[in-house]
């Protein structure tokens, strides 16, 4: 891991990051500390990034694409407000890049059904969805390999629970190259040390749990979510994630925003009770995101700015995807137009 870090520092231009998000809702603090901040850091280190808004992945665990257009638009606002620059980050949606999606077909031939069923991430997501396994849910990791390989991404920032996806992408790249000749790099996972941000109830932050603080919230909306945090009658504030999950969640989040530790904040609040903790957490979070929210509001005034960024991203992604698909078809002996 440290060796990879050193290689990135020495030659940032040798790396291309592919990463992404499903546009299922507003980006929240979990996204920010989990992935967005890391992308900004990579950009500052000089690494080019491709960022897919995985709209086709929205329907892996639900029947509707409700709000997908607005979610895409809002996500781009957050990326730009967070400091991602369109000059070094190509932002695009799955559904706008046909050649990327076509890679799915040859890639599917390179994996067995048993391998797909073994993927622990898919198993966990299937269980959480409470639904029958759809063909898309089973195969989306192969689609994700197409996301990464269409632009020959060789660095994929992931949390630990997504490592199996990168491993599968490496397998697909290797098998393709073995069978048809060298086309793809074997991407490396960049395991991010980013902390998991708990929602205000102590569970993982997720829009579907109603425990998320969105980056786009106003100060008052943030306060309202924090007010809902379940606390207890003990006025003495301690950091106890198991026994006092709501209190621990607020301490953790406030500590992230104040670059300190949850224990230290607990100590400072002492016996002033949960109301004081909520006030401190609200202020700390709102202060930390004040500049982001200001930039976001400014950007939001001009819809065309976001549209321009997406259009440029989609165009660039299409150019690259078409080139890669050409190479793939040539390697596979399917380039009939050249004969
Ligand atoms: N599955 C990711 C998520 O749920 C989004 C994603 C799509 C992605 N394609 C990817 C992440 C490729 C990394 C690499 O947010």
mmCIF file of C-alpha atoms and ligand atoms in Angstrom:
data_model
loop_
_atom_site.group_PDB
_atom_site.id
_atom_site.type_symbol
_atom_site.label_atom_id
_atom_site.label_comp_id
_atom_site.label_asym_id
_atom_site.label_seq_id
_atom_site.Cartn_x
_atom_site.Cartn_y
_atom_site.Cartn_z
ATOM 1 C CA UNK A 1 0.000 0.000 0.000
ATOM 2 C CA UNK A 2 2.748 2.440 0.956
ATOM 3 C CA UNK A 3 4.679 1.306 -2.117
ATOM 4 C CA UNK A 4 1.712 2.114 -4.341
ATOM 5 C CA UNK A 5 1.437 5.497 -2.681
ATOM 6 C CA UNK A 6 5.082 6.186 -3.425
ATOM 7 C CA UNK A 7 4.609 5.195 -7.071
ATOM 8 C CA UNK A 8 1.662 7.579 -7.368
ATOM 9 C CA UNK A 9 3.710 10.394 -5.893
ATOM 10 C CA UNK A 10 6.661 9.675 -8.186
ATOM 11 C CA UNK A 11 4.628 9.340 -11.404
ATOM 12 C CA UNK A 12 1.070 10.608 -11.055
ATOM 13 C CA UNK A 13 0.846 10.782 -14.846
ATOM 14 C CA UNK A 14 1.132 6.993 -15.106
ATOM 15 C CA UNK A 15 -2.141 6.519 -13.290
ATOM 16 C CA UNK A 16 -5.697 6.902 -14.384
ATOM 17 C CA UNK A 17 -8.410 6.605 -11.766
ATOM 18 C CA UNK A 18 -11.886 5.329 -12.492
ATOM 19 C CA UNK A 19 -14.411 5.683 -9.745
ATOM 20 C CA UNK A 20 -18.104 6.336 -9.467
ATOM 21 C CA UNK A 21 -21.394 6.578 -7.698
ATOM 22 C CA UNK A 22 -24.947 5.479 -8.249
ATOM 23 C CA UNK A 23 -27.149 8.556 -8.659
ATOM 24 C CA UNK A 24 -29.789 7.315 -6.225
ATOM 25 C CA UNK A 25 -30.065 10.459 -4.102
ATOM 26 C CA UNK A 26 -28.274 13.503 -2.796
ATOM 27 C CA UNK A 27 -24.622 13.076 -1.880
ATOM 28 C CA UNK A 28 -24.154 13.128 1.873
ATOM 29 C CA UNK A 29 -21.363 13.350 4.415
ATOM 30 C CA UNK A 30 -20.697 9.621 4.022
ATOM 31 C CA UNK A 31 -19.894 10.186 0.355
ATOM 32 C CA UNK A 32 -17.864 13.278 1.128
ATOM 33 C CA UNK A 33 -15.520 11.765 3.704
ATOM 34 C CA UNK A 34 -15.664 8.311 2.107
ATOM 35 C CA UNK A 35 -14.817 9.125 -1.510
ATOM 36 C CA UNK A 36 -15.183 12.725 -2.674
ATOM 37 C CA UNK A 37 -12.424 14.145 -0.459
ATOM 38 C CA UNK A 38 -10.075 11.363 -1.599
ATOM 39 C CA UNK A 39 -10.748 12.232 -5.251
ATOM 40 C CA UNK A 40 -9.899 15.857 -4.610
ATOM 41 C CA UNK A 41 -6.641 14.740 -2.997
ATOM 42 C CA UNK A 42 -5.770 12.515 -5.964
ATOM 43 C CA UNK A 43 -6.498 15.392 -8.311
ATOM 44 C CA UNK A 44 -4.161 17.617 -6.301
ATOM 45 C CA UNK A 45 -1.493 14.930 -6.617
ATOM 46 C CA UNK A 46 -1.828 15.131 -10.401
ATOM 47 C CA UNK A 47 -3.784 11.957 -11.165
ATOM 48 C CA UNK A 48 -6.372 12.080 -13.934
ATOM 49 C CA UNK A 49 -9.792 10.797 -12.895
ATOM 50 C CA UNK A 50 -12.838 9.396 -14.670
ATOM 51 C CA UNK A 51 -16.007 9.622 -12.655
ATOM 52 C CA UNK A 52 -19.016 7.559 -13.712
ATOM 53 C CA UNK A 53 -22.489 8.410 -12.531
ATOM 54 C CA UNK A 54 -23.672 4.840 -12.742
ATOM 55 C CA UNK A 55 -27.256 5.397 -13.816
ATOM 56 C CA UNK A 56 -27.744 1.864 -15.153
ATOM 57 C CA UNK A 57 -26.698 0.601 -11.716
ATOM 58 C CA UNK A 58 -29.598 2.431 -10.093
ATOM 59 C CA UNK A 59 -31.872 -0.426 -11.145
ATOM 60 C CA UNK A 60 -29.764 -3.187 -9.582
ATOM 61 C CA UNK A 61 -31.864 -3.047 -6.408
ATOM 62 C CA UNK A 62 -34.996 -1.067 -7.320
ATOM 63 C CA UNK A 63 -37.593 -0.833 -10.062
ATOM 64 C CA UNK A 64 -37.532 2.879 -10.613
ATOM 65 C CA UNK A 65 -35.169 5.486 -11.980
ATOM 66 C CA UNK A 66 -37.167 8.238 -10.265
ATOM 67 C CA UNK A 67 -35.232 11.480 -9.935
ATOM 68 C CA UNK A 68 -32.182 10.107 -11.708
ATOM 69 C CA UNK A 69 -31.745 13.222 -13.861
ATOM 70 C CA UNK A 70 -31.943 15.568 -10.896
ATOM 71 C CA UNK A 71 -29.664 13.313 -8.848
ATOM 72 C CA UNK A 72 -27.052 13.421 -11.609
ATOM 73 C CA UNK A 73 -27.289 17.195 -11.796
ATOM 74 C CA UNK A 74 -27.007 17.590 -8.020
ATOM 75 C CA UNK A 75 -24.066 15.205 -7.810
ATOM 76 C CA UNK A 76 -22.154 17.239 -10.372
ATOM 77 C CA UNK A 77 -22.843 20.377 -8.325
ATOM 78 C CA UNK A 78 -21.309 18.672 -5.293
ATOM 79 C CA UNK A 79 -18.277 17.445 -7.233
ATOM 80 C CA UNK A 80 -17.587 20.915 -8.568
ATOM 81 C CA UNK A 81 -18.224 22.573 -5.208
ATOM 82 C CA UNK A 82 -15.853 20.078 -3.569
ATOM 83 C CA UNK A 83 -13.128 21.172 -5.957
ATOM 84 C CA UNK A 84 -13.082 18.552 -8.690
ATOM 85 C CA UNK A 85 -11.996 20.349 -11.845
ATOM 86 C CA UNK A 86 -13.477 19.282 -15.192
ATOM 87 C CA UNK A 87 -10.032 19.690 -16.773
ATOM 88 C CA UNK A 88 -8.697 16.710 -14.838
ATOM 89 C CA UNK A 89 -11.895 14.855 -13.932
ATOM 90 C CA UNK A 90 -14.096 13.484 -16.705
ATOM 91 C CA UNK A 91 -17.657 13.171 -15.392
ATOM 92 C CA UNK A 92 -20.162 11.111 -17.381
ATOM 93 C CA UNK A 93 -23.168 8.795 -17.092
ATOM 94 C CA UNK A 94 -23.273 5.130 -18.117
ATOM 95 C CA UNK A 95 -26.246 5.534 -20.374
ATOM 96 C CA UNK A 96 -24.555 8.222 -22.476
ATOM 97 C CA UNK A 97 -21.610 6.049 -23.483
ATOM 98 C CA UNK A 98 -22.858 3.153 -25.629
ATOM 99 C CA UNK A 99 -19.427 1.745 -26.465
ATOM 100 C CA UNK A 100 -18.646 1.328 -22.769
ATOM 101 C CA UNK A 101 -21.766 -0.762 -22.304
ATOM 102 C CA UNK A 102 -20.950 -2.921 -25.304
ATOM 103 C CA UNK A 103 -17.778 -4.130 -23.570
ATOM 104 C CA UNK A 104 -20.094 -5.974 -21.211
ATOM 105 C CA UNK A 105 -20.777 -8.644 -23.838
ATOM 106 C CA UNK A 106 -17.270 -9.997 -24.384
ATOM 107 C CA UNK A 107 -16.535 -9.518 -20.687
ATOM 108 C CA UNK A 108 -19.507 -11.662 -19.687
ATOM 109 C CA UNK A 109 -18.037 -14.520 -21.698
ATOM 110 C CA UNK A 110 -14.917 -14.431 -19.537
ATOM 111 C CA UNK A 111 -16.567 -15.211 -16.204
ATOM 112 C CA UNK A 112 -18.487 -18.225 -14.992
ATOM 113 C CA UNK A 113 -21.874 -18.154 -13.360
ATOM 114 C CA UNK A 114 -20.347 -19.707 -10.228
ATOM 115 C CA UNK A 115 -17.816 -16.874 -9.970
ATOM 116 C CA UNK A 116 -20.573 -14.306 -10.179
ATOM 117 C CA UNK A 117 -22.582 -16.059 -7.472
ATOM 118 C CA UNK A 118 -19.564 -16.172 -5.152
ATOM 119 C CA UNK A 119 -19.038 -12.380 -5.069
ATOM 120 C CA UNK A 120 -19.458 -11.443 -1.379
ATOM 121 C CA UNK A 121 -20.382 -7.818 -2.138
ATOM 122 C CA UNK A 122 -23.208 -8.899 -4.421
ATOM 123 C CA UNK A 123 -24.393 -11.393 -1.791
ATOM 124 C CA UNK A 124 -24.513 -8.677 0.867
ATOM 125 C CA UNK A 125 -26.278 -6.199 -1.401
ATOM 126 C CA UNK A 126 -28.770 -8.838 -2.472
ATOM 127 C CA UNK A 127 -29.588 -9.622 1.145
ATOM 128 C CA UNK A 128 -29.985 -5.913 1.939
ATOM 129 C CA UNK A 129 -32.284 -5.398 -1.038
ATOM 130 C CA UNK A 130 -34.723 -8.040 0.175
ATOM 131 C CA UNK A 131 -35.448 -8.921 -3.440
ATOM 132 C CA UNK A 132 -34.959 -11.790 -5.833
ATOM 133 C CA UNK A 133 -31.597 -11.811 -7.602
ATOM 134 C CA UNK A 134 -31.908 -10.042 -10.943
ATOM 135 C CA UNK A 135 -29.587 -10.685 -13.855
ATOM 136 C CA UNK A 136 -28.311 -7.138 -13.539
ATOM 137 C CA UNK A 137 -27.566 -7.470 -9.824
ATOM 138 C CA UNK A 138 -25.655 -10.683 -10.527
ATOM 139 C CA UNK A 139 -23.649 -9.190 -13.389
ATOM 140 C CA UNK A 140 -23.130 -5.575 -12.385
ATOM 141 C CA UNK A 141 -19.574 -6.275 -11.204
ATOM 142 C CA UNK A 142 -18.807 -7.202 -14.835
ATOM 143 C CA UNK A 143 -20.401 -3.942 -15.930
ATOM 144 C CA UNK A 144 -18.168 -2.241 -13.414
ATOM 145 C CA UNK A 145 -15.180 -3.916 -15.051
ATOM 146 C CA UNK A 146 -16.329 -2.268 -18.298
ATOM 147 C CA UNK A 147 -16.446 1.092 -16.453
ATOM 148 C CA UNK A 148 -12.886 0.669 -15.308
ATOM 149 C CA UNK A 149 -11.415 -0.857 -18.445
ATOM 150 C CA UNK A 150 -13.088 1.271 -21.118
ATOM 151 C CA UNK A 151 -10.703 4.107 -20.201
ATOM 152 C CA UNK A 152 -7.911 1.711 -19.208
ATOM 153 C CA UNK A 153 -8.188 2.895 -15.652
ATOM 154 C CA UNK A 154 -5.373 1.368 -13.639
ATOM 155 C CA UNK A 155 -6.179 2.702 -10.186
ATOM 156 C CA UNK A 156 -9.498 2.202 -8.423
ATOM 157 C CA UNK A 157 -10.067 3.778 -5.017
ATOM 158 C CA UNK A 158 -12.239 1.409 -3.022
ATOM 159 C CA UNK A 159 -13.438 0.701 0.444
ATOM 160 C CA UNK A 160 -12.560 -2.766 1.697
ATOM 161 C CA UNK A 161 -16.012 -4.146 0.908
ATOM 162 C CA UNK A 162 -15.565 -3.371 -2.779
ATOM 163 C CA UNK A 163 -12.238 -5.161 -3.218
ATOM 164 C CA UNK A 164 -13.893 -8.217 -4.830
ATOM 165 C CA UNK A 165 -15.043 -5.968 -7.692
ATOM 166 C CA UNK A 166 -11.517 -4.825 -8.491
ATOM 167 C CA UNK A 167 -10.305 -8.406 -8.229
ATOM 168 C CA UNK A 168 -12.931 -9.457 -10.781
ATOM 169 C CA UNK A 169 -11.890 -6.607 -13.073
ATOM 170 C CA UNK A 170 -8.281 -7.808 -12.880
ATOM 171 C CA UNK A 171 -9.414 -11.332 -13.707
ATOM 172 C CA UNK A 172 -11.392 -10.122 -16.717
ATOM 173 C CA UNK A 173 -8.495 -7.996 -17.998
ATOM 174 C CA UNK A 174 -6.085 -10.930 -17.613
ATOM 175 C CA UNK A 175 -8.377 -13.413 -19.307
ATOM 176 C CA UNK A 176 -9.113 -11.040 -22.163
ATOM 177 C CA UNK A 177 -5.410 -10.373 -22.711
ATOM 178 C CA UNK A 178 -4.564 -14.093 -22.519
ATOM 179 C CA UNK A 179 -7.210 -15.010 -25.024
ATOM 180 C CA UNK A 180 -7.013 -12.142 -27.504
ATOM 181 C CA UNK A 181 -3.749 -10.286 -26.908
ATOM 182 C CA UNK A 182 -2.756 -7.405 -24.674
ATOM 183 C CA UNK A 183 -5.389 -4.693 -24.580
ATOM 184 C CA UNK A 184 -6.109 -3.949 -20.930
ATOM 185 C CA UNK A 185 -4.097 -3.019 -17.836
ATOM 186 C CA UNK A 186 -4.768 -4.925 -14.623
ATOM 187 C CA UNK A 187 -6.047 -2.151 -12.390
ATOM 188 C CA UNK A 188 -4.812 -1.838 -8.829
ATOM 189 C CA UNK A 189 -7.119 -1.135 -5.912
ATOM 190 C CA UNK A 190 -6.267 1.903 -3.851
ATOM 191 C CA UNK A 191 -7.739 0.982 -0.503
ATOM 192 C CA UNK A 192 -8.820 4.207 1.060
ATOM 193 C CA UNK A 193 -8.287 4.734 4.732
ATOM 194 C CA UNK A 194 -11.334 6.958 4.861
ATOM 195 C CA UNK A 195 -13.472 6.485 7.908
ATOM 196 C CA UNK A 196 -16.996 5.185 7.657
ATOM 197 C CA UNK A 197 -19.305 8.015 8.578
ATOM 198 C CA UNK A 198 -22.195 6.873 10.746
ATOM 199 C CA UNK A 199 -25.650 8.299 10.175
ATOM 200 C CA UNK A 200 -27.189 10.278 13.033
ATOM 201 C CA UNK A 201 -28.689 7.085 14.481
ATOM 202 C CA UNK A 202 -25.351 5.256 14.533
ATOM 203 C CA UNK A 203 -26.120 2.989 11.577
ATOM 204 C CA UNK A 204 -24.252 3.446 8.303
ATOM 205 C CA UNK A 205 -25.178 6.801 6.752
ATOM 206 C CA UNK A 206 -27.711 6.117 4.035
ATOM 207 C CA UNK A 207 -30.507 8.109 2.507
ATOM 208 C CA UNK A 208 -32.796 5.100 2.789
ATOM 209 C CA UNK A 209 -32.359 5.034 6.589
ATOM 210 C CA UNK A 210 -33.323 8.718 6.858
ATOM 211 C CA UNK A 211 -30.166 9.295 8.905
ATOM 212 C CA UNK A 212 -28.125 11.193 6.337
ATOM 213 C CA UNK A 213 -26.889 14.768 6.297
ATOM 214 C CA UNK A 214 -26.788 15.795 2.641
ATOM 215 C CA UNK A 215 -24.061 18.138 1.451
ATOM 216 C CA UNK A 216 -26.808 20.257 -0.093
ATOM 217 C CA UNK A 217 -28.725 20.797 3.161
ATOM 218 C CA UNK A 218 -29.082 24.229 4.695
ATOM 219 C CA UNK A 219 -27.838 24.887 8.213
ATOM 220 C CA UNK A 220 -31.393 24.560 9.507
ATOM 221 C CA UNK A 221 -32.019 21.289 7.679
ATOM 222 C CA UNK A 222 -28.770 19.960 9.125
ATOM 223 C CA UNK A 223 -29.887 21.001 12.611
ATOM 224 C CA UNK A 224 -33.242 19.280 12.084
ATOM 225 C CA UNK A 225 -31.616 15.946 11.152
ATOM 226 C CA UNK A 226 -29.253 16.144 14.102
ATOM 227 C CA UNK A 227 -32.144 16.945 16.441
ATOM 228 C CA UNK A 228 -33.662 13.564 15.538
ATOM 229 C CA UNK A 229 -30.617 11.673 16.844
ATOM 230 C CA UNK A 230 -31.714 9.236 19.536
ATOM 231 C CA UNK A 231 -29.866 9.971 22.774
ATOM 232 C CA UNK A 232 -30.316 8.851 26.380
ATOM 233 C CA UNK A 233 -30.883 10.305 29.836
ATOM 234 C CA UNK A 234 -27.236 10.267 30.904
ATOM 235 C CA UNK A 235 -26.043 13.888 30.778
ATOM 236 C CA UNK A 236 -22.419 12.857 30.919
ATOM 237 C CA UNK A 237 -21.294 12.512 27.280
ATOM 238 C CA UNK A 238 -19.009 9.572 26.524
ATOM 239 C CA UNK A 239 -17.821 7.969 23.304
ATOM 240 C CA UNK A 240 -19.420 4.525 23.347
ATOM 241 C CA UNK A 241 -20.363 3.356 19.815
ATOM 242 C CA UNK A 242 -21.963 0.134 21.075
ATOM 243 C CA UNK A 243 -23.864 1.381 24.103
ATOM 244 C CA UNK A 244 -24.666 4.908 22.861
ATOM 245 C CA UNK A 245 -24.708 4.743 19.034
ATOM 246 C CA UNK A 246 -26.512 8.051 18.405
ATOM 247 C CA UNK A 247 -24.186 10.024 20.664
ATOM 248 C CA UNK A 248 -21.140 8.271 19.219
ATOM 249 C CA UNK A 249 -22.295 9.098 15.683
ATOM 250 C CA UNK A 250 -22.498 12.811 16.445
ATOM 251 C CA UNK A 251 -19.113 12.732 18.173
ATOM 252 C CA UNK A 252 -17.541 10.904 15.223
ATOM 253 C CA UNK A 253 -18.933 13.275 12.625
ATOM 254 C CA UNK A 254 -18.112 16.403 14.585
ATOM 255 C CA UNK A 255 -14.584 15.076 15.131
ATOM 256 C CA UNK A 256 -14.115 14.503 11.390
ATOM 257 C CA UNK A 257 -15.153 18.084 10.690
ATOM 258 C CA UNK A 258 -12.978 19.503 13.446
ATOM 259 C CA UNK A 259 -9.953 17.256 12.742
ATOM 260 C CA UNK A 260 -9.943 15.973 16.282
ATOM 261 C CA UNK A 261 -11.049 12.798 18.042
ATOM 262 C CA UNK A 262 -14.528 11.851 19.263
ATOM 263 C CA UNK A 263 -13.120 11.253 22.744
ATOM 264 C CA UNK A 264 -11.779 14.793 22.953
ATOM 265 C CA UNK A 265 -15.097 16.325 21.953
ATOM 266 C CA UNK A 266 -16.877 14.112 24.502
ATOM 267 C CA UNK A 267 -14.467 15.334 27.154
ATOM 268 C CA UNK A 268 -15.071 18.973 26.235
ATOM 269 C CA UNK A 269 -18.819 18.549 26.511
ATOM 270 C CA UNK A 270 -18.527 16.582 29.740
ATOM 271 C CA UNK A 271 -21.798 16.739 31.656
ATOM 272 C CA UNK A 272 -23.502 19.420 29.579
ATOM 273 C CA UNK A 273 -25.782 16.796 28.064
ATOM 274 C CA UNK A 274 -27.053 15.693 24.663
ATOM 275 C CA UNK A 275 -28.556 19.080 23.777
ATOM 276 C CA UNK A 276 -25.132 20.687 24.033
ATOM 277 C CA UNK A 277 -23.613 17.848 21.990
ATOM 278 C CA UNK A 278 -26.218 18.408 19.286
ATOM 279 C CA UNK A 279 -25.486 22.125 19.255
ATOM 280 C CA UNK A 280 -21.748 21.527 18.966
ATOM 281 C CA UNK A 281 -22.168 18.888 16.254
ATOM 282 C CA UNK A 282 -24.535 21.096 14.247
ATOM 283 C CA UNK A 283 -22.218 24.106 14.411
ATOM 284 C CA UNK A 284 -19.097 22.096 13.641
ATOM 285 C CA UNK A 285 -20.662 20.401 10.620
ATOM 286 C CA UNK A 286 -22.249 23.588 9.308
ATOM 287 C CA UNK A 287 -18.966 25.494 9.698
ATOM 288 C CA UNK A 288 -17.019 22.787 7.909
ATOM 289 C CA UNK A 289 -19.385 22.731 4.931
ATOM 290 C CA UNK A 290 -20.121 26.469 4.789
ATOM 291 C CA UNK A 291 -17.672 27.103 1.949
ATOM 292 C CA UNK A 292 -18.816 23.997 0.032
ATOM 293 C CA UNK A 293 -22.436 25.041 0.352
ATOM 294 C CA UNK A 294 -21.672 28.605 -0.683
ATOM 295 C CA UNK A 295 -19.859 27.440 -3.830
ATOM 296 C CA UNK A 296 -22.638 24.958 -4.507
ATOM 297 C CA UNK A 297 -25.345 27.615 -4.281
ATOM 298 C CA UNK A 298 -23.365 29.843 -6.594
ATOM 299 C CA UNK A 299 -22.897 27.095 -9.171
ATOM 300 C CA UNK A 300 -26.562 26.127 -8.923
ATOM 301 C CA UNK A 301 -27.580 29.557 -10.198
ATOM 302 C CA UNK A 302 -26.377 28.641 -13.674
ATOM 303 C CA UNK A 303 -27.803 25.308 -14.838
ATOM 304 C CA UNK A 304 -25.790 25.446 -18.029
ATOM 305 C CA UNK A 305 -22.492 25.198 -16.117
ATOM 306 C CA UNK A 306 -23.336 21.669 -14.958
ATOM 307 C CA UNK A 307 -24.748 20.739 -18.339
ATOM 308 C CA UNK A 308 -21.538 21.908 -20.030
ATOM 309 C CA UNK A 309 -19.399 19.831 -17.682
ATOM 310 C CA UNK A 310 -21.499 16.725 -18.316
ATOM 311 C CA UNK A 311 -21.554 17.280 -22.052
ATOM 312 C CA UNK A 312 -17.782 17.645 -22.241
ATOM 313 C CA UNK A 313 -17.338 14.590 -20.004
ATOM 314 C CA UNK A 314 -19.705 12.456 -22.059
ATOM 315 C CA UNK A 315 -18.003 13.503 -25.281
ATOM 316 C CA UNK A 316 -14.559 12.616 -23.981
ATOM 317 C CA UNK A 317 -15.783 9.322 -22.504
ATOM 318 C CA UNK A 318 -17.388 8.407 -25.826
ATOM 319 C CA UNK A 319 -14.218 9.134 -27.797
ATOM 320 C CA UNK A 320 -12.179 6.945 -25.466
ATOM 321 C CA UNK A 321 -14.802 4.189 -25.269
ATOM 322 C CA UNK A 322 -15.068 4.001 -29.050
ATOM 323 C CA UNK A 323 -11.290 3.723 -29.383
ATOM 324 C CA UNK A 324 -11.170 0.934 -26.794
ATOM 325 C CA UNK A 325 -14.089 -0.904 -28.372
ATOM 326 C CA UNK A 326 -12.298 -0.681 -31.725
ATOM 327 C CA UNK A 327 -9.209 -2.257 -30.169
ATOM 328 C CA UNK A 328 -11.334 -4.948 -28.565
ATOM 329 C CA UNK A 329 -13.081 -5.833 -31.802
ATOM 330 C CA UNK A 330 -9.768 -5.892 -33.656
ATOM 331 C CA UNK A 331 -8.208 -8.132 -31.022
ATOM 332 C CA UNK A 332 -11.234 -10.437 -31.248
ATOM 333 C CA UNK A 333 -11.156 -10.554 -35.028
ATOM 334 C CA UNK A 334 -14.490 -8.768 -35.234
ATOM 335 C CA UNK A 335 -13.433 -5.670 -37.085
ATOM 336 C CA UNK A 336 -15.315 -6.417 -40.280
ATOM 337 C CA UNK A 337 -15.349 -2.831 -41.498
ATOM 338 C CA UNK A 338 -11.565 -2.977 -41.877
ATOM 339 C CA UNK A 339 -11.623 -6.046 -44.105
HETATM 340 N N1 LIG B 1 -20.947 0.596 -7.479
HETATM 341 C C1 LIG B 1 -20.508 1.892 -7.130
HETATM 342 C C2 LIG B 1 -21.462 2.448 -6.073
HETATM 343 O O1 LIG B 1 -22.380 1.798 -5.662
HETATM 344 C C3 LIG B 1 -20.471 2.842 -8.316
HETATM 345 C C4 LIG B 1 -19.587 2.375 -9.431
HETATM 346 C C5 LIG B 1 -20.019 2.044 -10.682
HETATM 347 C C6 LIG B 1 -18.177 2.190 -9.409
HETATM 348 N N2 LIG B 1 -18.986 1.651 -11.437
HETATM 349 C C7 LIG B 1 -17.847 1.722 -10.712
HETATM 350 C C8 LIG B 1 -17.182 2.328 -8.446
HETATM 351 C C9 LIG B 1 -16.522 1.387 -11.033
HETATM 352 C C10 LIG B 1 -15.873 2.013 -8.777
HETATM 353 C C11 LIG B 1 -15.553 1.531 -10.058
HETATM 354 O O2 LIG B 1 -21.335 3.584 -5.661
#
